[in-house]
């Protein structure tokens, strides 16, 4: 309850009792109560518990212990175990996230998970931990979260785009009501969301294949790319979940009033995506880890060390080539260069400022004083890298000519839209000139119009079946209003023509009022 | 169901039947089904219905009709009326938002609301409508929504700030875990939210007093300021609800995992604030109305017409004074000037581009092609005006010295933060130089540190009682963990030690699995 982010701060203890060959698991404070694990509230029989190992009053850090929680015959919590559901949440109401407290609860010594560290019968502690290995399962969970965020967003974009092609609003001067998808403001809500959906899909694919490669390396005894993978998965998990959540909400809003109904299906997608910004690592904390690690790789690279494959940019100098200042060719290559230089210029600035601060402040204070910049570095790196992967996917995949043309537009929109979102920093750091920025702004407006005819096809291409979208607004057949009407009629409040509250509350009130007339 | 935004598009008809002196109210299509009114589902007995008036096959536009919906004796819908609840929504689950369809439903002629337009016994139509008057009730509702958004945000900021002073996470190099409120990144989540809370409070106050004044004018027969009020309430309603919703979500996220629990109280505030972006006018549509109206006032002002009091900036030229380019005095006066010039420069640019487009496009297409810019104008105007009102409040109110010092910092943070959020446009339009922007960026970082000691006091000053905050995290006494634990224990899933799903689902599954062992 007191610590999610800072694992070392967990207060639960596992004290070795040599006499009985037990560990005594105990929750000494209210804050040491475990909170949140899914299924813990009413379901789980066992848990793997992280606790501070104590042998002869000496702490040995966090270790994992297998604990039985409930009796296998009657499902009651065992003596020494207090647990339950944590009560109502924003979403995931059907999941029994739980809490758990131990009161001097004993488990056999052999219930410690001893692969990386051991406690022998006589209480001798040995350890062969490579710390990063422990994080491996977290990295692959983060990898899956990226795909989850991509899916949630792509589904929301599908729903909102299809609905916007059905929805008509506000007659023009000829008396015709356009599809709302024809409004420029509506396109600006949806088309960046579509392009982001594709970008995150390709990102998830790239992270997955990189992750699998590193796993194979590790099985072959080579763990040299673990740090790179850690940096990448931290940053990309934060980037994907943050961007997806905000664009899902934009999709919801683009559906007007009906977007607020669960009939739209978007609120559920939002609530599913939202906590991914928090669990498996709070996004801010992850960005800080990614940014800090990029700074380290950069310093090493400046010292001549080899640069990891996904961080090739760190070996470059960060000066803006003259041809960029004079660029007239506005294409993906240029946009990629812009986002690369943006990242590099943020890194070099921050390195200089950190060094300056370090002269007057201790390391914690200096880091904290520049933590906003470090977050910005991580974000810039993720944006740049997702664009690189998007472009690679365009190049590597076999596309037919028409599809490729449209996908290049989608990629271009991803690039120019995000360049404009970051225009303050790009102008400030002189990566882009005002003239260039104004060209890029015009290009975005052109791209909205260019993408309009293919917008519905682009979301149909995600190929989510209606069953999965579970949305009256996003149905493939477009029969939005019939579906909304059926959805309304099926409300449980409509089971009786007159609701039970009438006799209880409304009728007496009404009678009292009428008596006064 | 088919129209919320475009009232003229409503399809429900009210056909005059001379013989019986009735209006026949009818919903001819599925899309003409009314959707959303609160209380309609199970509660209301009467409704004021907007319908297309038809006399002798000729349409006369939208008019209001009083319709009884339910029998006053048994609460059943009357013949010709079909209604019910619209089913589950994102929030407001306790409200019975409803739907309503009419099947040739007859009401007496006198049930038409005839203040501004009349239908006589013989079917003669007369009208004295001043269209803006009809919108007056909408304007005052929008005014109330601004206050609602300010309240929702201020409550969320109170909860998150208090919790961040209790929550500690991640030991520093001395082994001490700081309050998370000490992290720069955390301050950046919360302090702009606090400053926005104050800005929106003062904004609501100013709009309210302006609105009351216009109402008094109207009672005295002077409706000359209605258009100004319309422009102002459209823009400010959109601005307040959009900004508040996004900062409430930021506050929620700043609470880490526990922010996702309803124990935090923030999800409910979010869900309450969210649909305010949609009802009483979709925000995009309102921004477009505000922006369009600003352009009109600007053109009039350029032609020498007097400028409404809240739009004095439109009488100015929009050139950047040399002293701004060379400014070394970074204070509220400068920030106000920057935001004013930003608005003006957006207006003058858009006017020029609109004129250009009008040469080649019809009016609808030209307007649509620049609608993103028009939205930006409205946003810039609202931002500028809220800062003006904030500064006025600082000047007009009697503050003691210490309070004033802190409030000036809050106001300054509101200004510099939003200048930085808009730095792309400000640099692009040459309103601010790169050197100035970098000074402003440093100032924001300083302000975060300056505000830190008073952060909790600043939210305590809103003086929301615990009963209203309804939050385990935001309690005044700071007993967060005890409250979270009690909240968890009170979950209905914990009423029995073993949940009923055990006998039904888990036990058979468990037995089947164990039999296999
Ligand atoms: C919780 C809740 C309570 C409500 N309560 C009531 C109530 O009590 N009574 C009642 O009558 N109604 C109520 N409503 C309905 C509400 O007023 C409408 O939903 C709202 O006016 C928006 O209209 P719409 O749904 O038609 O959206 P749409 O106009 O269909 O919006 C869809 C999209 O199209 C865009 N769009 C529409 N027109 C234009 C344009 N001209 N230019 C550019 N873009 C455009 C919008 O920006 C939006 O992105 C309620 C709604 C909610 C969510
Ligand atoms: C739906 C859901 C399901 C979950 N499921 C599980 C589960 O199955 N098992 C499990 O063990 N946990 C689970 N969790 C808990 C989750 O892992 C934690 O909530 C998450 O790790 C964040 O930690 P926290 O709550 O301690 O946040 P905190 O760290 O307390 O965050 C509060 C604020 O402090 C800031 N902050 C914290 N540390 C720093 C720092 N060093 N520098 C700068 N800022 C900082 C954060 O950015 C945040 O703004 C779940 C949570 C949710 C919401």
Coordinates of C-alpha atoms in Angstrom, one line a residue, chain A:
Chain A
X1 CA 0.0 0.0 0.0
X2 CA 2.9 2.3 0.8
X3 CA 5.2 1.3 -2.1
X4 CA 4.6 0.4 -5.7
X5 CA 7.4 2.2 -7.5
X6 CA 10.1 1.7 -5.0
X7 CA 10.4 -2.1 -4.5
X8 CA 13.3 -1.8 -2.0
X9 CA 10.9 0.2 0.2
X10 CA 8.6 -2.8 0.7
X11 CA 8.3 -3.5 4.5
X12 CA 7.0 -7.1 4.6
X13 CA 9.7 -9.3 6.3
X14 CA 10.7 -12.9 5.9
X15 CA 12.6 -13.8 9.0
X16 CA 14.5 -17.1 9.1
X17 CA 13.7 -19.3 12.1
X18 CA 16.6 -21.8 12.2
X19 CA 14.9 -24.0 14.9
X20 CA 11.8 -24.8 12.9
X21 CA 13.4 -24.3 9.4
X22 CA 10.7 -21.8 8.7
X23 CA 10.5 -18.3 7.3
X24 CA 8.1 -16.1 9.3
X25 CA 6.3 -13.8 6.9
X26 CA 5.0 -10.6 8.6
X27 CA 3.4 -7.3 7.7
X28 CA 4.7 -5.0 10.4
X29 CA 2.8 -1.8 9.4
X30 CA -0.4 -0.7 7.7
X31 CA 1.6 0.5 4.7
X32 CA 3.2 -2.9 4.3
X33 CA -0.3 -4.3 3.4
X34 CA 0.0 -5.5 -0.2
X35 CA -2.5 -3.8 -2.5
X36 CA -3.8 -4.3 -6.0
X37 CA -2.8 -7.8 -7.3
X38 CA -5.6 -9.0 -9.6
X39 CA -7.4 -12.1 -8.4
X40 CA -6.1 -11.8 -4.9
X41 CA -9.4 -10.5 -3.4
X42 CA -11.6 -13.7 -3.8
X43 CA -9.8 -16.2 -6.0
X44 CA -6.1 -17.0 -5.5
X45 CA -4.9 -19.9 -3.4
X46 CA -1.2 -19.0 -3.6
X47 CA 0.9 -16.0 -4.0
X48 CA 4.6 -15.3 -4.7
X49 CA 5.4 -12.7 -2.1
X50 CA 8.3 -10.2 -2.2
X51 CA 9.7 -9.6 1.3
X52 CA 12.8 -8.4 3.1
X53 CA 14.9 -11.5 4.0
X54 CA 16.1 -11.3 7.6
X55 CA 18.6 -13.8 9.0
X56 CA 19.9 -13.3 12.5
X57 CA 18.5 -9.7 12.6
X58 CA 20.4 -8.9 9.5
X59 CA 18.5 -7.8 6.4
X60 CA 19.5 -9.3 3.0
X61 CA 17.2 -7.4 0.7
X62 CA 14.1 -8.4 -1.3
X63 CA 13.5 -12.0 -2.1
X64 CA 10.5 -14.1 -3.3
X65 CA 8.6 -16.6 -1.2
X66 CA 5.8 -18.9 -2.2
X67 CA 2.9 -18.6 0.3
X68 CA -0.3 -20.6 0.4
X69 CA -3.2 -18.1 1.2
X70 CA -6.3 -20.2 1.4
X71 CA -7.3 -23.6 2.6
X72 CA -7.7 -25.9 -0.4
X73 CA -10.8 -27.5 1.1
X74 CA -13.0 -24.6 2.1
X75 CA -11.3 -21.6 0.4
X76 CA -11.0 -19.8 3.8
X77 CA -7.9 -17.7 4.4
X78 CA -5.4 -19.6 6.5
X79 CA -4.6 -18.5 10.0
X80 CA -2.2 -15.6 9.9
X81 CA -3.5 -14.4 6.6
X82 CA -5.9 -11.5 6.2
X83 CA -7.0 -10.7 2.7
X84 CA -10.0 -9.3 0.7
X85 CA -11.1 -7.3 -2.3
X86 CA -9.9 -3.6 -2.4
X87 CA -13.4 -2.3 -3.4
X88 CA -14.6 -0.2 -6.3
X89 CA -12.2 1.2 -9.0
X90 CA -12.4 3.4 -12.1
X91 CA -12.4 0.4 -14.4
X92 CA -11.8 -3.4 -14.2
X93 CA -14.8 -3.7 -11.9
X94 CA -15.0 -7.4 -12.7
X95 CA -11.5 -8.0 -11.4
X96 CA -11.1 -8.8 -7.7
X97 CA -7.9 -6.8 -7.1
X98 CA -7.1 -7.6 -3.5
X99 CA -5.2 -6.7 -0.3
X100 CA -3.1 -9.0 1.8
X101 CA -1.6 -8.8 5.3
X102 CA 0.5 -11.4 7.1
X103 CA 0.5 -12.0 10.8
X104 CA 3.6 -14.0 11.8
X105 CA 2.8 -16.5 9.0
X106 CA 5.1 -19.5 8.8
X107 CA 6.2 -21.2 5.6
X108 CA 8.9 -24.0 5.2
X109 CA 12.4 -22.8 4.3
X110 CA 12.1 -24.5 0.9
X111 CA 9.3 -22.1 -0.1
X112 CA 11.9 -19.5 -0.9
X113 CA 12.4 -19.2 -4.6
X114 CA 16.1 -20.1 -4.6
X115 CA 17.3 -20.0 -8.2
X116 CA 19.3 -16.8 -7.8
X117 CA 19.9 -16.8 -4.0
X118 CA 19.8 -19.4 -1.3
X119 CA 19.4 -19.8 2.4
X120 CA 20.8 -23.1 3.7
X121 CA 19.5 -25.1 6.6
X122 CA 22.0 -23.4 8.9
X123 CA 21.0 -20.0 7.7
X124 CA 23.9 -19.3 5.4
X125 CA 23.0 -16.9 2.6
X126 CA 24.5 -17.3 -0.9
X127 CA 23.6 -15.4 -4.0
X128 CA 24.5 -15.4 -7.7
X129 CA 22.0 -12.7 -8.8
X130 CA 22.6 -10.7 -12.0
X131 CA 20.2 -7.9 -11.1
X132 CA 19.0 -7.2 -14.7
X133 CA 17.8 -10.8 -15.2
X134 CA 15.2 -10.3 -12.5
X135 CA 13.7 -7.5 -14.6
X136 CA 13.4 -9.7 -17.6
X137 CA 9.8 -10.7 -16.9
X138 CA 8.9 -7.1 -16.4
X139 CA 10.4 -6.2 -19.8
X140 CA 8.4 -8.8 -21.6
X141 CA 5.2 -7.6 -19.8
X142 CA 6.0 -4.1 -20.9
X143 CA 6.4 -5.3 -24.4
X144 CA 2.9 -6.8 -24.2
X145 CA 1.5 -3.6 -22.8
X146 CA 2.7 -1.7 -25.9
X147 CA 0.7 -4.0 -28.1
X148 CA -2.2 -3.6 -25.8
X149 CA -2.1 0.1 -26.0
X150 CA -1.8 -0.1 -29.8
X151 CA -4.9 -2.3 -29.9
X152 CA -7.0 -0.2 -27.6
X153 CA -6.3 2.9 -29.6
X154 CA -6.8 1.2 -33.0
X155 CA -10.2 0.0 -31.8
X156 CA -11.2 3.4 -30.6
X157 CA -10.0 5.0 -33.9
X158 CA -12.0 2.4 -35.8
X159 CA -15.2 3.2 -33.9
X160 CA -14.9 6.9 -34.1
X161 CA -13.9 7.0 -37.8
X162 CA -16.7 4.8 -38.9
X163 CA -19.2 6.7 -36.8
X164 CA -18.0 10.0 -38.2
X165 CA -18.7 8.7 -41.7
X166 CA -22.3 7.9 -40.6
X167 CA -22.9 11.0 -38.5
X168 CA -24.1 14.1 -40.3
X169 CA -24.4 17.5 -38.6
X170 CA -25.0 21.2 -39.5
X171 CA -26.4 22.0 -42.9
X172 CA -24.1 24.0 -45.2
X173 CA -25.2 26.9 -47.4
X174 CA -26.7 24.5 -49.9
X175 CA -28.8 22.9 -47.1
X176 CA -26.8 19.7 -47.1
X177 CA -25.5 18.2 -43.9
X178 CA -22.0 16.9 -44.3
X179 CA -20.6 13.7 -42.8
X180 CA -18.8 15.1 -39.7
X181 CA -15.7 13.3 -41.1
X182 CA -15.6 16.1 -43.6
X183 CA -14.9 18.8 -41.0
X184 CA -11.3 19.7 -40.8
X185 CA -11.5 19.9 -37.0
X186 CA -12.9 16.4 -36.9
X187 CA -10.1 15.1 -39.2
X188 CA -7.6 16.6 -36.8
X189 CA -9.1 14.6 -34.0
X190 CA -9.1 11.3 -35.8
X191 CA -6.4 11.1 -38.5
X192 CA -3.5 11.6 -36.0
X193 CA -5.1 8.9 -33.9
X194 CA -5.1 6.6 -36.9
X195 CA -1.5 7.3 -37.7
X196 CA -0.5 6.8 -34.1
X197 CA -2.3 3.4 -34.1
X198 CA -0.2 2.3 -37.0
X199 CA 3.0 3.7 -35.4
X200 CA 2.3 1.9 -32.1
X201 CA 1.5 -1.4 -33.9
X202 CA 4.8 -1.3 -35.7
X203 CA 6.6 -0.2 -32.5
X204 CA 5.1 -3.2 -30.7
X205 CA 6.3 -5.5 -33.4
X206 CA 9.8 -4.1 -33.4
X207 CA 10.1 -4.2 -29.6
X208 CA 8.9 -7.8 -29.6
X209 CA 11.4 -9.0 -32.2
X210 CA 14.2 -7.2 -30.4
X211 CA 13.1 -8.6 -27.1
X212 CA 13.0 -12.2 -28.5
X213 CA 16.5 -11.7 -29.9
X214 CA 17.8 -10.6 -26.5
X215 CA 16.2 -13.6 -24.9
X216 CA 17.9 -15.9 -27.3
X217 CA 21.2 -14.1 -26.7
X218 CA 20.7 -14.7 -22.9
X219 CA 20.1 -18.4 -23.3
X220 CA 23.4 -18.4 -25.2
X221 CA 25.0 -16.8 -22.2
X222 CA 25.2 -13.3 -23.7
X223 CA 23.4 -10.6 -21.6
X224 CA 25.2 -7.6 -23.1
X225 CA 22.0 -6.1 -24.6
X226 CA 19.9 -6.3 -21.4
X227 CA 20.5 -2.6 -20.5
X228 CA 19.5 -1.5 -24.0
X229 CA 16.4 -3.6 -23.8
X230 CA 15.6 -2.2 -20.4
X231 CA 15.9 1.4 -21.6
X232 CA 13.8 0.7 -24.7
X233 CA 11.0 -1.1 -22.9
X234 CA 10.8 1.5 -20.1
X235 CA 10.6 4.4 -22.6
X236 CA 8.3 2.7 -25.1
X237 CA 5.9 1.4 -22.5
X238 CA 5.5 4.9 -21.1
X239 CA 5.3 6.5 -24.6
X240 CA 2.7 4.0 -26.0
X241 CA 0.4 4.1 -23.0
X242 CA 0.5 7.8 -22.5
X243 CA -0.1 8.6 -26.2
X244 CA -2.8 5.9 -26.6
X245 CA -4.8 7.0 -23.6
X246 CA -4.9 10.6 -24.7
X247 CA -5.9 9.8 -28.3
X248 CA -8.5 7.3 -27.1
X249 CA -10.2 10.1 -25.1
X250 CA -10.0 12.3 -28.2
X251 CA -11.8 9.6 -30.3
X252 CA -14.4 9.3 -27.6
X253 CA -15.0 13.1 -27.6
X254 CA -15.2 13.1 -31.4
X255 CA -18.4 11.0 -31.1
X256 CA -20.3 13.9 -29.4
X257 CA -22.9 12.9 -26.8
X258 CA -23.1 9.2 -27.8
X259 CA -19.4 8.8 -27.1
X260 CA -20.2 9.2 -23.4
X261 CA -22.6 6.2 -23.6
X262 CA -21.1 2.7 -23.0
X263 CA -23.0 2.0 -26.3
X264 CA -20.0 3.6 -28.0
X265 CA -17.6 1.0 -26.6
X266 CA -14.9 3.7 -26.2
X267 CA -15.1 4.3 -22.4
X268 CA -14.3 0.7 -21.7
X269 CA -11.2 0.9 -24.0
X270 CA -10.1 4.0 -22.2
X271 CA -10.5 2.5 -18.8
X272 CA -8.5 -0.6 -20.0
X273 CA -5.7 1.5 -21.4
X274 CA -5.5 4.1 -18.6
X275 CA -3.9 2.1 -15.7
X276 CA -1.3 0.8 -18.1
X277 CA 0.3 4.3 -17.5
X278 CA 0.7 3.3 -13.9
X279 CA 1.1 -0.4 -13.5
X280 CA 4.3 -2.3 -14.4
X281 CA 6.0 1.0 -13.6
X282 CA 4.6 4.6 -13.3
X283 CA 5.2 6.3 -16.7
X284 CA 7.1 9.3 -15.2
X285 CA 9.4 6.9 -13.3
X286 CA 9.9 4.9 -16.5
X287 CA 10.7 8.0 -18.6
X288 CA 13.2 9.0 -16.0
X289 CA 14.9 5.6 -16.2
X290 CA 14.9 5.7 -20.0
X291 CA 16.2 9.2 -20.1
X292 CA 18.9 8.6 -17.5
X293 CA 20.0 5.5 -19.3
X294 CA 20.2 7.4 -22.6
X295 CA 22.4 10.0 -21.0
X296 CA 24.7 7.2 -19.7
X297 CA 24.9 5.6 -23.2
X298 CA 25.6 9.0 -24.7
X299 CA 28.5 9.7 -22.3
X300 CA 29.9 6.3 -23.0
X301 CA 29.6 6.9 -26.7
X302 CA 31.3 10.2 -26.4
X303 CA 34.1 8.3 -24.7
X304 CA 34.4 6.1 -27.7
X305 CA 32.4 3.1 -26.5
X306 CA 30.3 1.2 -29.1
X307 CA 26.7 2.3 -29.3
X308 CA 23.8 -0.1 -29.0
X309 CA 21.9 -0.8 -32.3
X310 CA 18.7 1.0 -31.3
X311 CA 20.7 4.1 -30.2
X312 CA 22.9 4.8 -33.2
X313 CA 21.9 8.4 -33.0
X314 CA 23.9 8.8 -29.8
X315 CA 27.2 8.4 -31.7
X316 CA 26.4 11.6 -33.7
X317 CA 27.3 15.1 -32.9
X318 CA 24.0 16.9 -32.9
X319 CA 25.0 19.8 -35.1
X320 CA 22.4 20.7 -37.7
X321 CA 23.7 20.1 -41.2
X322 CA 23.5 23.1 -43.4
X323 CA 21.4 21.1 -45.9
X324 CA 18.7 20.8 -43.2
X325 CA 18.6 24.6 -42.7
X326 CA 18.2 25.0 -46.4
X327 CA 16.0 22.0 -47.0
X328 CA 13.3 22.2 -49.7
X329 CA 12.6 18.5 -49.9
X330 CA 9.9 17.8 -47.3
X331 CA 9.8 14.0 -47.0
X332 CA 10.2 11.2 -44.5
X333 CA 14.0 11.4 -44.6
X334 CA 13.9 15.0 -43.5
X335 CA 11.3 14.4 -40.8
X336 CA 13.4 11.6 -39.4
X337 CA 16.5 13.8 -39.4
X338 CA 14.6 16.6 -37.6
X339 CA 13.4 14.2 -34.8
X340 CA 16.9 12.8 -34.5
X341 CA 18.5 16.2 -34.1
X342 CA 15.8 17.2 -31.7
X343 CA 16.7 14.3 -29.4
X344 CA 20.4 14.9 -29.7
X345 CA 20.1 18.6 -29.0
X346 CA 18.0 17.9 -25.9
X347 CA 20.7 15.4 -24.8
X348 CA 23.6 17.7 -25.3
X349 CA 21.9 20.6 -23.6
X350 CA 20.9 18.5 -20.6
X351 CA 24.4 17.0 -20.3
X352 CA 25.9 20.5 -20.1
X353 CA 23.3 21.8 -17.6
X354 CA 23.6 18.7 -15.4
X355 CA 27.4 19.2 -15.3
X356 CA 26.9 22.8 -14.3
X357 CA 24.4 21.9 -11.6
X358 CA 26.6 19.1 -10.3
X359 CA 29.1 21.7 -9.3
X360 CA 26.8 23.4 -6.8
X361 CA 24.3 20.6 -5.9
X362 CA 24.5 17.0 -4.7
X363 CA 23.7 14.3 -7.2
X364 CA 20.1 13.8 -6.1
X365 CA 19.3 17.5 -6.2
X366 CA 21.0 18.0 -9.6
X367 CA 19.1 15.1 -11.1
X368 CA 15.8 16.3 -9.6
X369 CA 16.5 19.9 -10.9
X370 CA 16.8 18.5 -14.5
X371 CA 14.2 15.7 -14.3
X372 CA 11.7 17.5 -16.6
X373 CA 14.4 17.7 -19.2
X374 CA 15.3 14.1 -18.7
X375 CA 11.7 13.1 -19.3
X376 CA 11.7 15.2 -22.5
X377 CA 14.8 13.4 -23.7
X378 CA 13.1 10.0 -23.3
X379 CA 10.0 11.2 -25.1
X380 CA 12.0 12.7 -28.0
X381 CA 13.9 9.4 -28.3
X382 CA 10.7 7.3 -28.3
X383 CA 9.1 9.6 -30.9
X384 CA 12.2 9.4 -33.1
X385 CA 12.5 5.7 -32.8
X386 CA 8.9 5.0 -33.5
X387 CA 9.2 7.0 -36.7
X388 CA 12.4 5.1 -37.7
X389 CA 10.5 1.8 -37.2
X390 CA 7.5 3.1 -39.1
X391 CA 9.7 4.0 -42.1
X392 CA 11.6 0.7 -41.9
X393 CA 8.2 -1.2 -42.0
X394 CA 7.3 0.8 -45.1
X395 CA 10.6 -0.2 -46.7
X396 CA 10.7 -3.8 -45.6
X397 CA 7.1 -4.9 -46.2
X398 CA 5.9 -5.7 -49.7
X399 CA 3.1 -3.3 -50.5
X400 CA 1.1 -2.9 -53.6
X401 CA 1.5 0.6 -55.1
X402 CA -1.8 2.1 -53.9
X403 CA -1.4 0.8 -50.4
X404 CA 2.1 2.0 -50.1
X405 CA 1.1 5.5 -51.3
X406 CA -1.5 5.7 -48.6
X407 CA 0.8 4.3 -45.9
X408 CA 3.4 6.8 -46.7
X409 CA 0.8 9.5 -46.1
X410 CA -0.1 8.0 -42.8
X411 CA 3.6 7.9 -41.8
X412 CA 4.0 11.4 -43.0
X413 CA 1.1 12.6 -40.9
X414 CA 2.6 10.8 -37.9
X415 CA 5.8 12.7 -38.5
X416 CA 4.5 16.2 -39.3
X417 CA 1.8 16.2 -36.6
X418 CA 4.3 15.3 -33.9
X419 CA 6.8 17.8 -35.2
X420 CA 4.2 20.4 -34.9
X421 CA 3.2 19.3 -31.4
X422 CA 6.8 19.8 -30.5
X423 CA 7.3 22.9 -32.6
X424 CA 8.2 25.0 -29.5
X425 CA 11.2 22.9 -28.7
X426 CA 12.3 22.5 -32.3
X427 CA 12.2 26.2 -33.0
X428 CA 13.8 27.0 -29.7
X429 CA 16.7 24.6 -30.4
X430 CA 17.0 25.9 -33.9
X431 CA 16.5 22.4 -35.4
X432 CA 13.9 23.8 -37.7
X433 CA 13.5 27.3 -39.1
X434 CA 10.3 29.3 -39.0
X435 CA 10.0 29.0 -42.8
X436 CA 10.3 25.3 -42.6
X437 CA 7.9 25.0 -39.8
X438 CA 5.3 26.9 -41.7
X439 CA 5.8 24.5 -44.7
X440 CA 5.3 21.6 -42.3
X441 CA 2.1 23.1 -40.9
X442 CA 0.7 23.5 -44.4
X443 CA 1.7 20.0 -45.2
X444 CA -0.4 18.7 -42.3
X445 CA -3.5 20.4 -43.5
X446 CA -2.9 19.0 -47.0
X447 CA -2.4 15.5 -45.5
X448 CA -5.8 15.7 -43.7
X449 CA -7.5 16.3 -47.0
X450 CA -5.4 13.6 -48.8
X451 CA -6.2 11.0 -46.2
X452 CA -10.0 11.7 -46.0
X453 CA -11.0 9.3 -48.9
X454 CA -9.1 6.4 -47.3
X455 CA -9.8 7.1 -43.7
X456 CA -12.5 4.4 -43.3
X457 CA -10.5 1.9 -45.2
X458 CA -7.5 2.6 -43.0
X459 CA -9.4 1.6 -39.9
X460 CA -11.3 -1.3 -41.6
X461 CA -7.8 -2.6 -42.3
X462 CA -7.2 -3.3 -38.6
X463 CA -10.0 -5.9 -39.1
X464 CA -11.5 -5.9 -35.6
X465 CA -14.7 -7.9 -35.7
X466 CA -17.8 -6.2 -34.3
X467 CA -17.8 -8.8 -31.5
X468 CA -14.5 -7.3 -30.3
X469 CA -15.4 -3.6 -30.8
X470 CA -18.7 -4.1 -29.0
X471 CA -19.9 -0.8 -30.1
X472 CA -23.2 0.6 -31.5
X473 CA -21.3 3.4 -33.2
X474 CA -18.5 1.5 -34.7
X475 CA -20.4 -1.3 -36.4
X476 CA -19.1 -2.5 -39.7
X477 CA -22.6 -2.2 -41.3
X478 CA -23.1 1.4 -40.2
X479 CA -26.6 0.8 -38.7
X480 CA -25.7 3.0 -35.8
X481 CA -29.1 4.4 -34.8
X482 CA -31.0 1.1 -34.8
X483 CA -28.3 -0.3 -32.6
X484 CA -28.4 2.7 -30.2
X485 CA -32.1 2.3 -29.9
X486 CA -31.9 -1.4 -29.2
X487 CA -29.2 -0.7 -26.7
X488 CA -31.3 1.8 -24.9
X489 CA -34.4 -0.4 -24.8
X490 CA -32.4 -3.2 -23.3
X491 CA -31.6 -1.2 -20.2
X492 CA -32.4 -3.0 -17.0
X493 CA -34.3 0.1 -15.9
X494 CA -36.8 -0.6 -18.7
X495 CA -37.7 -4.1 -17.6
X496 CA -40.9 -2.6 -16.0
X497 CA -42.9 0.2 -17.5
X498 CA -42.9 1.9 -14.1
X499 CA -39.8 1.8 -12.0
X500 CA -40.1 0.7 -8.4
X501 CA -38.9 4.1 -7.2
X502 CA -42.3 5.5 -8.3
X503 CA -44.3 3.9 -5.5
X504 CA -41.6 4.5 -3.0
X505 CA -40.5 8.1 -3.7
X506 CA -42.2 9.8 -6.6
X507 CA -45.8 9.0 -5.8
X508 CA -45.8 10.3 -2.2
X509 CA -44.0 13.4 -3.3
X510 CA -46.4 14.0 -6.1
X511 CA -49.4 13.5 -3.9
X512 CA -48.1 15.8 -1.3
X513 CA -47.5 18.5 -4.0
X514 CA -50.9 18.0 -5.5
X515 CA -52.6 18.3 -2.2
X516 CA -51.2 21.8 -1.9
X517 CA -52.7 22.9 -5.2

